[in-house]
């Protein structure tokens, strides 16, 4: 059995090596059937060679069922014989030490060999020396002995760490491995792959690559059965670079609190001692100038070869000093860049150096870097070279963080500020720098890291202002992942504490409290924030603050239903957006544009917000800005772009742990599914939105999904269902409804009322919507208001209102969806009033738009109305889903069929459509049945 230096813990399951396991199993099966085989397994330290050989030994010893006969006559073959050995560095200079270790258990069988071979082999094993003329008989003797053993029972020979075995033993075993024929013997060698020539030439070889992330994650699960927090697991997977020994060592070196995420991970994860030792011998063989350059390269992987030579500070040092490391396969120079062949080798080089040498290396690198051009690298090295707290150095690093924020974004600035805080001896100032680092971490999309920095700052936050700052940052994080109503209350209280100490921070806290209240759909808390904010305004405030005050005033008036008074402050907020360049203020301005009913303005402002956020590295703000960009795209019929931005926003929100933002995006996708007539997807998404909204009191996404379901019900002809749903929404409280959504859903509610004869309720719902449209002057909103009047008017008066609506739509020019809806409803009204000729024109216009945007149920409505007036069916080539519909596929089934036909797996389809893999499998069975096919191949051929 192999006796490698670092086998996995007993009972550990081999992960991610299925292909290599099959190769070993095939070799063993060949040996059992009388076909000899040999294999060399190569790879770097800790990559899993020993574990694979251990697996081979376990399989070999397990009795095998032989099924070449019928099942009722199958027999069980006994397990194979296993001989194992491993190279040892201490015995590498002792000829035949490895062979003696391997053959010692079967030494008594040597006497069965021919005399010359037996004598040569016995002499080698006893004395370690044979005459040159006896080397061939010795090698033949080893081969014959292995074959002799194999004929007694199938034989597996495992040689681990073959690169450390004495050359004489390895030559004899290699000789035998190359000559296995029809003998029941399998030989498996494991060796490092860093030598210029293979350890065992002339036999098949397989090199173990780093494990994929999924397999490494499973290794971590085995190493820490108590569980590892998702974020911690991701960090360990990244640090392990696919090396199972490394990640097992990382997990073993962490406390339970660190594994659970309750305590932060160490900045540097220490490599296991055995793994560092495996690299040490290769490094110690290098000349000292080479090791010096490698330490500099390990301390700064971004430095080029010439930069390293300059940082070395030795006149005699040249780029040529890297040549020994290149020849040894440790590094390669790609252009100017020095790249380590194994990422963990870089870590080993750094961690193997004494702390004094590491600090000196960082000091040399810092002197070689321009702090104005590369402030973050400079700060890293200056901090790493520091011997302890240093006020002047901390101030220097804090200044570098400001420069880094402008050049590299919030993430880099956060790291630099954290380093500055660690070197700051004054507690109050340290808390300030840590809290700013937390804010930058949050903006860069790392809320977990931000929370950790806040926790570290808390003991030193001794003033009321500092305590308020920490609560403000926590509130911003909770706004995107916690309960919106609770967050609004917390931020209102935080603002009260901040008002006497910092007006600007109090303003920010009140604005965030209002954001939380708006997310919850809570006009009372929003009004409370607005009332407290108004007295804090100053005439000389900068544009960003004036925008905030104007936005808050306009939103509060709009929530209260005073749309005419709200129009002025909202316009002011939009105008001030020209003078600001920060994502948060631009998002507020885009919301102001929404309240003004100006889709092109919203699109421009939200697009700017996304661009600015990306440029500044404010990753957390990107999905927030996309929330409102997709509104404008849905309104103007830009559905492909809207879908793409919504999916991007959903992905980024999940990646940055902003669950509430993700729920809002999912609600928007719910609305899209309703427009496309995909009932099943719409309902499934709505259920997910409802669950998350209920937990976190998210009135805005909840109301948006209710709007989507009502729109779907109306398109399906269920006017009573839409009426009931929207009537409930109109009376829903915080966490379930939203005042603005009650306004925006009024046209759908009016249409439902008109269909079921509830004209009085329809007029009541239309009144505030019409007031809002008049106050904002939005042509699209005025057109929709006119359409609603047409629906509620007497038959003889309806045409005038619909004609006015179409005139306003044409003047607007950017609301294709609403214009098509107006054309459909006008055509329907004309048909029912017995004007088929005039109805046909409008119904065809509506049909063309609905087919273009893929609104299946509205397409069916328009076609149904056209058939009712005797209009022929449109040509088949205009039906992009005609073939699928002929087979009765639903819209969701058709989409699944297309994705599967393109090669997507069930899991990929599920992720794309936000449904479960089980649901995908259920639909696939239905698709196969409807299309009368049996496989994915048939499906791909059909949709080709």
mmCIF file of C-alpha atoms in Angstrom, residues 426-662:
data_model
loop_
_atom_site.group_PDB
_atom_site.id
_atom_site.type_symbol
_atom_site.label_atom_id
_atom_site.label_comp_id
_atom_site.label_asym_id
_atom_site.label_seq_id
_atom_site.Cartn_x
_atom_site.Cartn_y
_atom_site.Cartn_z
ATOM 1 C CA UNK A 426 -5.253 56.750 18.277
ATOM 2 C CA UNK A 427 -8.513 54.779 18.912
ATOM 3 C CA UNK A 428 -10.886 57.536 17.806
ATOM 4 C CA UNK A 429 -9.045 58.008 14.501
ATOM 5 C CA UNK A 430 -8.763 54.253 14.007
ATOM 6 C CA UNK A 431 -12.548 53.921 14.331
ATOM 7 C CA UNK A 432 -13.030 56.682 11.769
ATOM 8 C CA UNK A 433 -10.790 54.966 9.232
ATOM 9 C CA UNK A 434 -12.370 51.571 9.806
ATOM 10 C CA UNK A 435 -15.880 52.983 9.352
ATOM 11 C CA UNK A 436 -14.849 54.666 6.092
ATOM 12 C CA UNK A 437 -13.267 51.398 4.966
ATOM 13 C CA UNK A 438 -16.580 49.675 5.791
ATOM 14 C CA UNK A 439 -18.517 52.201 3.699
ATOM 15 C CA UNK A 440 -16.180 51.609 0.754
ATOM 16 C CA UNK A 441 -16.456 47.843 1.211
ATOM 17 C CA UNK A 442 -20.253 48.100 1.141
ATOM 18 C CA UNK A 443 -20.217 50.254 -1.992
ATOM 19 C CA UNK A 444 -17.868 47.805 -3.709
ATOM 20 C CA UNK A 445 -20.382 45.003 -3.159
ATOM 21 C CA UNK A 446 -18.917 43.324 -0.060
ATOM 22 C CA UNK A 447 -21.508 43.755 2.717
ATOM 23 C CA UNK A 448 -20.051 40.907 4.766
ATOM 24 C CA UNK A 449 -16.653 42.540 4.760
ATOM 25 C CA UNK A 450 -18.264 45.880 5.623
ATOM 26 C CA UNK A 451 -20.045 44.359 8.623
ATOM 27 C CA UNK A 452 -16.785 42.846 9.852
ATOM 28 C CA UNK A 453 -15.024 46.235 9.636
ATOM 29 C CA UNK A 454 -17.887 47.888 11.515
ATOM 30 C CA UNK A 455 -17.592 45.305 14.269
ATOM 31 C CA UNK A 456 -13.881 46.029 14.573
ATOM 32 C CA UNK A 457 -14.537 49.772 14.694
ATOM 33 C CA UNK A 458 -17.219 49.592 17.368
ATOM 34 C CA UNK A 459 -14.968 49.349 20.478
ATOM 35 C CA UNK A 460 -13.145 52.544 19.444
ATOM 36 C CA UNK A 461 -16.249 54.521 18.358
ATOM 37 C CA UNK A 462 -16.498 56.521 21.578
ATOM 38 C CA UNK A 463 -18.276 59.682 20.371
ATOM 39 C CA UNK A 464 -22.005 59.945 19.511
ATOM 40 C CA UNK A 465 -21.092 60.943 15.968
ATOM 41 C CA UNK A 466 -18.932 57.872 15.441
ATOM 42 C CA UNK A 467 -21.588 55.577 16.878
ATOM 43 C CA UNK A 468 -24.126 57.205 14.547
ATOM 44 C CA UNK A 469 -21.853 56.675 11.542
ATOM 45 C CA UNK A 470 -21.618 52.956 12.283
ATOM 46 C CA UNK A 471 -25.412 52.686 12.601
ATOM 47 C CA UNK A 472 -25.891 54.620 9.363
ATOM 48 C CA UNK A 473 -23.651 52.218 7.434
ATOM 49 C CA UNK A 474 -25.366 49.227 9.045
ATOM 50 C CA UNK A 475 -28.713 50.738 8.063
ATOM 51 C CA UNK A 476 -27.601 51.062 4.448
ATOM 52 C CA UNK A 477 -26.648 47.387 4.429
ATOM 53 C CA UNK A 478 -29.931 46.317 6.074
ATOM 54 C CA UNK A 479 -31.880 48.417 3.583
ATOM 55 C CA UNK A 480 -30.816 46.001 0.858
ATOM 56 C CA UNK A 481 -30.997 42.741 2.780
ATOM 57 C CA UNK A 482 -33.221 43.162 5.861
ATOM 58 C CA UNK A 483 -36.725 44.170 6.861
ATOM 59 C CA UNK A 484 -37.565 47.514 5.246
ATOM 60 C CA UNK A 485 -39.902 48.794 7.992
ATOM 61 C CA UNK A 486 -37.456 47.926 10.772
ATOM 62 C CA UNK A 487 -34.664 49.555 8.791
ATOM 63 C CA UNK A 488 -36.682 52.736 8.332
ATOM 64 C CA UNK A 489 -37.270 52.965 12.104
ATOM 65 C CA UNK A 490 -33.600 52.342 12.865
ATOM 66 C CA UNK A 491 -32.431 54.980 10.398
ATOM 67 C CA UNK A 492 -34.922 57.528 11.715
ATOM 68 C CA UNK A 493 -33.539 56.965 15.215
ATOM 69 C CA UNK A 494 -29.977 57.179 13.903
ATOM 70 C CA UNK A 495 -30.764 60.522 12.271
ATOM 71 C CA UNK A 496 -32.009 61.896 15.591
ATOM 72 C CA UNK A 497 -28.703 60.986 17.210
ATOM 73 C CA UNK A 498 -26.716 62.524 14.359
ATOM 74 C CA UNK A 499 -28.574 65.849 14.012
ATOM 75 C CA UNK A 500 -26.703 67.595 16.875
ATOM 76 C CA UNK A 501 -23.324 66.310 15.707
ATOM 77 C CA UNK A 502 -23.256 66.127 11.902
ATOM 78 C CA UNK A 503 -25.976 67.662 9.753
ATOM 79 C CA UNK A 504 -24.812 66.049 6.491
ATOM 80 C CA UNK A 505 -24.806 62.568 7.985
ATOM 81 C CA UNK A 506 -28.207 63.199 9.524
ATOM 82 C CA UNK A 507 -29.490 64.185 6.080
ATOM 83 C CA UNK A 508 -28.036 60.993 4.608
ATOM 84 C CA UNK A 509 -29.647 58.900 7.341
ATOM 85 C CA UNK A 510 -33.062 60.508 6.773
ATOM 86 C CA UNK A 511 -32.790 59.973 3.017
ATOM 87 C CA UNK A 512 -31.992 56.314 3.573
ATOM 88 C CA UNK A 513 -34.859 56.038 6.043
ATOM 89 C CA UNK A 514 -37.149 57.435 3.342
ATOM 90 C CA UNK A 515 -35.727 54.928 0.832
ATOM 91 C CA UNK A 516 -36.538 52.118 3.260
ATOM 92 C CA UNK A 517 -40.050 53.484 3.839
ATOM 93 C CA UNK A 518 -40.584 53.713 0.080
ATOM 94 C CA UNK A 519 -39.361 50.145 -0.386
ATOM 95 C CA UNK A 520 -41.896 49.109 2.252
ATOM 96 C CA UNK A 521 -44.657 51.228 0.701
ATOM 97 C CA UNK A 522 -45.059 53.115 3.995
ATOM 98 C CA UNK A 523 -46.166 56.742 3.408
ATOM 99 C CA UNK A 524 -46.356 57.464 7.162
ATOM 100 C CA UNK A 525 -42.703 56.723 7.837
ATOM 101 C CA UNK A 526 -41.729 58.414 4.581
ATOM 102 C CA UNK A 527 -43.599 61.552 5.646
ATOM 103 C CA UNK A 528 -41.906 61.446 9.057
ATOM 104 C CA UNK A 529 -38.490 61.405 7.385
ATOM 105 C CA UNK A 530 -39.508 64.257 5.067
ATOM 106 C CA UNK A 531 -40.762 66.412 7.960
ATOM 107 C CA UNK A 532 -37.546 65.902 9.923
ATOM 108 C CA UNK A 533 -35.424 66.597 6.856
ATOM 109 C CA UNK A 534 -36.968 69.884 5.700
ATOM 110 C CA UNK A 535 -35.543 72.108 8.522
ATOM 111 C CA UNK A 536 -32.012 70.866 7.820
ATOM 112 C CA UNK A 537 -31.814 72.494 4.374
ATOM 113 C CA UNK A 538 -29.393 75.397 3.779
ATOM 114 C CA UNK A 539 -29.236 77.835 0.898
ATOM 115 C CA UNK A 540 -25.533 77.209 0.358
ATOM 116 C CA UNK A 541 -25.788 73.427 0.215
ATOM 117 C CA UNK A 542 -23.893 71.733 -2.626
ATOM 118 C CA UNK A 543 -25.896 70.459 -5.630
ATOM 119 C CA UNK A 544 -26.001 66.863 -4.380
ATOM 120 C CA UNK A 545 -27.639 67.879 -1.097
ATOM 121 C CA UNK A 546 -30.053 70.275 -2.802
ATOM 122 C CA UNK A 547 -31.043 67.429 -5.120
ATOM 123 C CA UNK A 548 -31.730 65.254 -2.071
ATOM 124 C CA UNK A 549 -33.925 67.881 -0.404
ATOM 125 C CA UNK A 550 -35.866 68.556 -3.621
ATOM 126 C CA UNK A 551 -36.326 64.854 -4.289
ATOM 127 C CA UNK A 552 -37.584 64.223 -0.764
ATOM 128 C CA UNK A 553 -40.034 67.111 -0.910
ATOM 129 C CA UNK A 554 -41.393 66.039 -4.295
ATOM 130 C CA UNK A 555 -41.767 62.390 -3.243
ATOM 131 C CA UNK A 556 -43.552 63.325 -0.014
ATOM 132 C CA UNK A 557 -46.032 65.525 -1.885
ATOM 133 C CA UNK A 558 -46.549 62.829 -4.503
ATOM 134 C CA UNK A 559 -47.189 60.200 -1.821
ATOM 135 C CA UNK A 560 -49.772 62.573 -0.321
ATOM 136 C CA UNK A 561 -51.534 62.890 -3.686
ATOM 137 C CA UNK A 562 -50.633 66.547 -4.275
ATOM 138 C CA UNK A 563 -49.225 65.956 -7.740
ATOM 139 C CA UNK A 564 -49.364 69.556 -8.856
ATOM 140 C CA UNK A 565 -47.259 70.716 -5.907
ATOM 141 C CA UNK A 566 -44.864 67.762 -6.324
ATOM 142 C CA UNK A 567 -44.053 68.609 -9.934
ATOM 143 C CA UNK A 568 -41.814 71.608 -9.098
ATOM 144 C CA UNK A 569 -39.464 69.913 -6.575
ATOM 145 C CA UNK A 570 -39.232 66.810 -8.761
ATOM 146 C CA UNK A 571 -38.258 68.941 -11.757
ATOM 147 C CA UNK A 572 -35.672 70.686 -9.612
ATOM 148 C CA UNK A 573 -34.170 67.326 -8.595
ATOM 149 C CA UNK A 574 -33.946 66.269 -12.226
ATOM 150 C CA UNK A 575 -32.319 69.568 -13.230
ATOM 151 C CA UNK A 576 -29.764 69.354 -10.425
ATOM 152 C CA UNK A 577 -28.724 65.910 -11.692
ATOM 153 C CA UNK A 578 -26.770 67.730 -14.395
ATOM 154 C CA UNK A 579 -24.437 69.007 -11.662
ATOM 155 C CA UNK A 580 -23.794 65.758 -9.785
ATOM 156 C CA UNK A 581 -21.812 62.662 -10.622
ATOM 157 C CA UNK A 582 -22.590 60.195 -7.835
ATOM 158 C CA UNK A 583 -24.685 57.030 -8.309
ATOM 159 C CA UNK A 584 -27.033 57.531 -5.332
ATOM 160 C CA UNK A 585 -28.114 61.036 -6.345
ATOM 161 C CA UNK A 586 -28.525 59.974 -9.979
ATOM 162 C CA UNK A 587 -30.751 57.090 -8.864
ATOM 163 C CA UNK A 588 -32.884 59.528 -6.875
ATOM 164 C CA UNK A 589 -33.122 61.758 -9.944
ATOM 165 C CA UNK A 590 -34.216 58.798 -12.092
ATOM 166 C CA UNK A 591 -36.956 58.020 -9.538
ATOM 167 C CA UNK A 592 -38.021 61.650 -9.795
ATOM 168 C CA UNK A 593 -38.245 61.120 -13.562
ATOM 169 C CA UNK A 594 -40.487 58.110 -12.974
ATOM 170 C CA UNK A 595 -42.785 60.227 -10.807
ATOM 171 C CA UNK A 596 -42.892 62.720 -13.663
ATOM 172 C CA UNK A 597 -43.861 59.972 -16.133
ATOM 173 C CA UNK A 598 -40.881 60.735 -18.396
ATOM 174 C CA UNK A 599 -39.489 57.393 -19.608
ATOM 175 C CA UNK A 600 -36.691 58.831 -21.835
ATOM 176 C CA UNK A 601 -35.489 61.007 -18.949
ATOM 177 C CA UNK A 602 -35.498 58.019 -16.592
ATOM 178 C CA UNK A 603 -33.551 55.990 -19.121
ATOM 179 C CA UNK A 604 -30.899 58.689 -19.508
ATOM 180 C CA UNK A 605 -30.474 59.264 -15.759
ATOM 181 C CA UNK A 606 -30.456 55.601 -14.783
ATOM 182 C CA UNK A 607 -27.985 54.813 -17.572
ATOM 183 C CA UNK A 608 -25.716 57.555 -16.216
ATOM 184 C CA UNK A 609 -26.052 56.122 -12.726
ATOM 185 C CA UNK A 610 -25.018 52.662 -13.942
ATOM 186 C CA UNK A 611 -22.069 54.086 -15.866
ATOM 187 C CA UNK A 612 -20.847 56.196 -12.941
ATOM 188 C CA UNK A 613 -21.220 53.298 -10.501
ATOM 189 C CA UNK A 614 -19.183 51.002 -12.706
ATOM 190 C CA UNK A 615 -16.525 53.625 -13.326
ATOM 191 C CA UNK A 616 -16.121 54.238 -9.603
ATOM 192 C CA UNK A 617 -16.159 50.581 -8.661
ATOM 193 C CA UNK A 618 -19.412 51.039 -6.710
ATOM 194 C CA UNK A 619 -20.643 47.567 -7.618
ATOM 195 C CA UNK A 620 -23.457 47.638 -5.063
ATOM 196 C CA UNK A 621 -25.059 50.627 -6.781
ATOM 197 C CA UNK A 622 -25.223 48.994 -10.221
ATOM 198 C CA UNK A 623 -28.201 46.647 -9.559
ATOM 199 C CA UNK A 624 -29.918 49.490 -7.662
ATOM 200 C CA UNK A 625 -29.689 51.762 -10.713
ATOM 201 C CA UNK A 626 -30.791 48.929 -12.998
ATOM 202 C CA UNK A 627 -33.981 48.568 -10.941
ATOM 203 C CA UNK A 628 -35.228 51.845 -12.397
ATOM 204 C CA UNK A 629 -33.595 51.594 -15.807
ATOM 205 C CA UNK A 630 -35.710 48.522 -16.576
ATOM 206 C CA UNK A 631 -38.892 50.439 -15.704
ATOM 207 C CA UNK A 632 -38.159 52.909 -18.481
ATOM 208 C CA UNK A 633 -37.320 50.122 -20.913
ATOM 209 C CA UNK A 634 -40.516 48.220 -20.182
ATOM 210 C CA UNK A 635 -42.572 51.390 -20.565
ATOM 211 C CA UNK A 636 -41.012 52.170 -23.951
ATOM 212 C CA UNK A 637 -41.193 48.596 -25.261
ATOM 213 C CA UNK A 638 -37.426 47.926 -25.185
ATOM 214 C CA UNK A 639 -38.008 44.414 -23.949
ATOM 215 C CA UNK A 640 -34.792 42.679 -25.097
ATOM 216 C CA UNK A 641 -32.706 45.380 -23.424
ATOM 217 C CA UNK A 642 -34.990 45.383 -20.393
ATOM 218 C CA UNK A 643 -34.689 41.620 -19.989
ATOM 219 C CA UNK A 644 -30.909 41.777 -20.260
ATOM 220 C CA UNK A 645 -30.593 44.586 -17.722
ATOM 221 C CA UNK A 646 -33.037 42.901 -15.366
ATOM 222 C CA UNK A 647 -31.132 39.626 -15.491
ATOM 223 C CA UNK A 648 -27.848 41.484 -14.957
ATOM 224 C CA UNK A 649 -29.337 43.369 -12.034
ATOM 225 C CA UNK A 650 -30.661 40.161 -10.495
ATOM 226 C CA UNK A 651 -27.284 38.445 -10.822
ATOM 227 C CA UNK A 652 -25.339 41.389 -9.392
ATOM 228 C CA UNK A 653 -27.824 41.817 -6.548
ATOM 229 C CA UNK A 654 -27.342 38.195 -5.564
ATOM 230 C CA UNK A 655 -23.571 38.393 -5.923
ATOM 231 C CA UNK A 656 -23.467 41.424 -3.630
ATOM 232 C CA UNK A 657 -25.916 39.929 -1.093
ATOM 233 C CA UNK A 658 -28.662 42.492 -1.776
ATOM 234 C CA UNK A 659 -31.674 40.222 -1.415
ATOM 235 C CA UNK A 660 -34.240 43.035 -1.447
ATOM 236 C CA UNK A 661 -32.820 44.433 -4.654
ATOM 237 C CA UNK A 662 -32.903 40.933 -6.162
#
